[in-house]
JSON list of C-alpha atoms in Angstrom, two decimals:
[
{"chain": "Y", "resi": 1, "resn": "ALA", "atom": "CA", "xyz": [123.27, 154.19, 115.16]},
{"chain": "Y", "resi": 2, "resn": "VAL", "atom": "CA", "xyz": [122.34, 152.88, 118.61]},
{"chain": "Y", "resi": 3, "resn": "VAL", "atom": "CA", "xyz": [121.33, 156.45, 119.56]},
{"chain": "Y", "resi": 4, "resn": "PHE", "atom": "CA", "xyz": [119.01, 156.52, 116.54]},
{"chain": "Y", "resi": 5, "resn": "GLY", "atom": "CA", "xyz": [117.45, 153.31, 117.85]},
{"chain": "Y", "resi": 6, "resn": "LEU", "atom": "CA", "xyz": [116.69, 155.03, 121.15]},
{"chain": "Y", "resi": 7, "resn": "PHE", "atom": "CA", "xyz": [114.92, 158.01, 119.60]},
{"chain": "Y", "resi": 8, "resn": "TYR", "atom": "CA", "xyz": [113.40, 156.51, 116.46]},
{"chain": "Y", "resi": 9, "resn": "GLY", "atom": "CA", "xyz": [111.56, 153.21, 116.18]},
{"chain": "Y", "resi": 10, "resn": "TRP", "atom": "CA", "xyz": [112.69, 152.45, 112.65]},
{"chain": "Y", "resi": 11, "resn": "PHE", "atom": "CA", "xyz": [115.87, 150.51, 113.47]},
{"chain": "Y", "resi": 12, "resn": "GLY", "atom": "CA", "xyz": [115.48, 146.94, 114.64]},
{"chain": "Y", "resi": 13, "resn": "PRO", "atom": "CA", "xyz": [117.75, 145.23, 117.15]},
{"chain": "Y", "resi": 14, "resn": "ARG", "atom": "CA", "xyz": [119.56, 143.15, 114.51]},
{"chain": "Y", "resi": 15, "resn": "ALA", "atom": "CA", "xyz": [120.42, 146.23, 112.48]},
{"chain": "Y", "resi": 16, "resn": "LEU", "atom": "CA", "xyz": [121.67, 148.11, 115.54]},
{"chain": "Y", "resi": 17, "resn": "LEU", "atom": "CA", "xyz": [123.78, 145.19, 116.73]},
{"chain": "Y", "resi": 18, "resn": "ALA", "atom": "CA", "xyz": [125.27, 144.61, 113.27]},
{"chain": "Y", "resi": 19, "resn": "GLY", "atom": "CA", "xyz": [126.08, 148.31, 112.86]},
{"chain": "Y", "resi": 20, "resn": "TRP", "atom": "CA", "xyz": [127.64, 148.51, 116.30]},
{"chain": "Y", "resi": 21, "resn": "ALA", "atom": "CA", "xyz": [129.77, 145.39, 115.77]},
{"chain": "Y", "resi": 22, "resn": "VAL", "atom": "CA", "xyz": [131.01, 146.43, 112.33]},
{"chain": "Y", "resi": 23, "resn": "GLY", "atom": "CA", "xyz": [131.69, 149.98, 113.55]},
{"chain": "Y", "resi": 24, "resn": "ILE", "atom": "CA", "xyz": [133.73, 148.77, 116.52]},
{"chain": "Y", "resi": 25, "resn": "VAL", "atom": "CA", "xyz": [135.74, 146.25, 114.50]},
{"chain": "Y", "resi": 26, "resn": "SER", "atom": "CA", "xyz": [136.36, 148.54, 111.53]},
{"chain": "Y", "resi": 27, "resn": "GLY", "atom": "CA", "xyz": [137.26, 151.54, 113.71]},
{"chain": "Y", "resi": 28, "resn": "SER", "atom": "CA", "xyz": [139.68, 149.44, 115.76]},
{"chain": "Y", "resi": 29, "resn": "ALA", "atom": "CA", "xyz": [141.23, 147.94, 112.62]},
{"chain": "Y", "resi": 30, "resn": "ILE", "atom": "CA", "xyz": [141.68, 151.35, 110.99]},
{"chain": "Y", "resi": 31, "resn": "ALA", "atom": "CA", "xyz": [143.23, 152.79, 114.15]},
{"chain": "Y", "resi": 32, "resn": "PHE", "atom": "CA", "xyz": [145.56, 149.80, 114.48]},
{"chain": "Y", "resi": 33, "resn": "MET", "atom": "CA", "xyz": [146.64, 150.02, 110.82]},
{"chain": "Y", "resi": 34, "resn": "ASP", "atom": "CA", "xyz": [147.43, 153.73, 111.28]},
{"chain": "Y", "resi": 35, "resn": "GLY", "atom": "CA", "xyz": [149.62, 153.08, 114.33]},
{"chain": "Y", "resi": 36, "resn": "VAL", "atom": "CA", "xyz": [146.89, 153.97, 116.85]},
{"chain": "Y", "resi": 37, "resn": "LYS", "atom": "CA", "xyz": [146.58, 157.52, 115.56]},
{"chain": "Y", "resi": 38, "resn": "PRO", "atom": "CA", "xyz": [143.26, 159.42, 115.73]},
{"chain": "Y", "resi": 39, "resn": "VAL", "atom": "CA", "xyz": [143.25, 160.38, 112.06]},
{"chain": "Y", "resi": 40, "resn": "HIS", "atom": "CA", "xyz": [143.13, 158.35, 108.86]},
{"chain": "Y", "resi": 41, "resn": "THR", "atom": "CA", "xyz": [143.98, 159.51, 105.35]},
{"chain": "Y", "resi": 42, "resn": "LEU", "atom": "CA", "xyz": [141.44, 158.54, 102.69]},
{"chain": "Y", "resi": 43, "resn": "VAL", "atom": "CA", "xyz": [142.49, 158.57, 99.07]},
{"chain": "Y", "resi": 44, "resn": "LEU", "atom": "CA", "xyz": [139.57, 159.18, 96.72]},
{"chain": "Y", "resi": 45, "resn": "GLY", "atom": "CA", "xyz": [140.27, 159.76, 93.05]},
{"chain": "Y", "resi": 46, "resn": "GLY", "atom": "CA", "xyz": [143.84, 160.86, 93.67]},
{"chain": "Y", "resi": 47, "resn": "ASP", "atom": "CA", "xyz": [142.84, 163.38, 96.36]},
{"chain": "Y", "resi": 48, "resn": "HIS", "atom": "CA", "xyz": [143.89, 162.90, 99.98]},
{"chain": "Y", "resi": 49, "resn": "TYR", "atom": "CA", "xyz": [141.42, 163.61, 102.77]},
{"chain": "Y", "resi": 50, "resn": "THR", "atom": "CA", "xyz": [142.21, 163.42, 106.48]},
{"chain": "Y", "resi": 51, "resn": "VAL", "atom": "CA", "xyz": [139.29, 162.26, 108.61]},
{"chain": "Y", "resi": 52, "resn": "TYR", "atom": "CA", "xyz": [138.99, 161.25, 112.24]},
{"chain": "Y", "resi": 53, "resn": "THR", "atom": "CA", "xyz": [138.90, 157.49, 112.70]},
{"chain": "Y", "resi": 54, "resn": "GLY", "atom": "CA", "xyz": [135.91, 157.71, 115.04]},
{"chain": "Y", "resi": 55, "resn": "LEU", "atom": "CA", "xyz": [133.84, 159.62, 112.49]},
{"chain": "Y", "resi": 56, "resn": "LEU", "atom": "CA", "xyz": [134.75, 157.10, 109.81]},
{"chain": "Y", "resi": 57, "resn": "ALA", "atom": "CA", "xyz": [133.72, 154.24, 112.11]},
{"chain": "Y", "resi": 58, "resn": "LEU", "atom": "CA", "xyz": [130.46, 156.08, 112.91]},
{"chain": "Y", "resi": 59, "resn": "ALA", "atom": "CA", "xyz": [129.68, 156.48, 109.21]},
{"chain": "Y", "resi": 60, "resn": "ILE", "atom": "CA", "xyz": [130.32, 152.77, 108.65]},
{"chain": "Y", "resi": 61, "resn": "ASN", "atom": "CA", "xyz": [128.16, 151.95, 111.69]},
{"chain": "Y", "resi": 62, "resn": "ILE", "atom": "CA", "xyz": [125.21, 153.96, 110.39]},
{"chain": "Y", "resi": 63, "resn": "ALA", "atom": "CA", "xyz": [125.57, 152.65, 106.82]},
{"chain": "Y", "resi": 64, "resn": "VAL", "atom": "CA", "xyz": [125.60, 149.02, 107.97]},
{"chain": "Y", "resi": 65, "resn": "ALA", "atom": "CA", "xyz": [122.62, 149.57, 110.28]},
{"chain": "Y", "resi": 66, "resn": "VAL", "atom": "CA", "xyz": [120.60, 151.15, 107.46]},
{"chain": "Y", "resi": 67, "resn": "VAL", "atom": "CA", "xyz": [121.46, 148.38, 104.98]},
{"chain": "Y", "resi": 68, "resn": "VAL", "atom": "CA", "xyz": [120.66, 145.60, 107.46]},
{"chain": "Y", "resi": 69, "resn": "GLN", "atom": "CA", "xyz": [117.38, 147.29, 108.39]},
{"chain": "Y", "resi": 70, "resn": "LEU", "atom": "CA", "xyz": [116.39, 147.63, 104.73]},
{"chain": "Y", "resi": 71, "resn": "VAL", "atom": "CA", "xyz": [117.22, 143.98, 104.04]},
{"chain": "Y", "resi": 72, "resn": "ALA", "atom": "CA", "xyz": [115.50, 142.64, 107.18]},
{"chain": "Y", "resi": 73, "resn": "GLY", "atom": "CA", "xyz": [112.97, 145.46, 107.52]},
{"chain": "Y", "resi": 74, "resn": "GLY", "atom": "CA", "xyz": [109.79, 143.41, 107.80]},
{"chain": "Y", "resi": 75, "resn": "ARG", "atom": "CA", "xyz": [111.15, 141.22, 110.57]},
{"chain": "Y", "resi": 76, "resn": "ARG", "atom": "CA", "xyz": [111.36, 143.92, 113.25]},
{"chain": "Y", "resi": 77, "resn": "VAL", "atom": "CA", "xyz": [109.61, 143.07, 116.50]},
{"chain": "Y", "resi": 78, "resn": "ALA", "atom": "CA", "xyz": [107.17, 145.70, 117.75]},
{"chain": "Y", "resi": 79, "resn": "VAL", "atom": "CA", "xyz": [107.92, 147.04, 121.22]},
{"chain": "Y", "resi": 80, "resn": "ALA", "atom": "CA", "xyz": [105.10, 148.22, 123.44]},
{"chain": "Y", "resi": 81, "resn": "ARG", "atom": "CA", "xyz": [105.68, 151.80, 124.58]},
{"chain": "Y", "resi": 82, "resn": "PRO", "atom": "CA", "xyz": [104.18, 153.17, 127.79]},
{"chain": "Y", "resi": 83, "resn": "ALA", "atom": "CA", "xyz": [101.39, 155.66, 127.33]}
]
């Protein structure tokens, strides 16, 4: 989500920091629980899906950044951009 913050002005710094922190912690926890393997097996409705831990952490990162931005959307500080 930090990359989205570089190219789009919609994400505020709090949202980006929260998404980054939750993504790092959750990705590390998932990798540690799986024995430091690069893939994680998700079980959804009885079906098993194998997904890369980094992609799962990225999805969590983006989801948290979007939710935090929607909750604290009006509090974003405007940044002056060079002309």
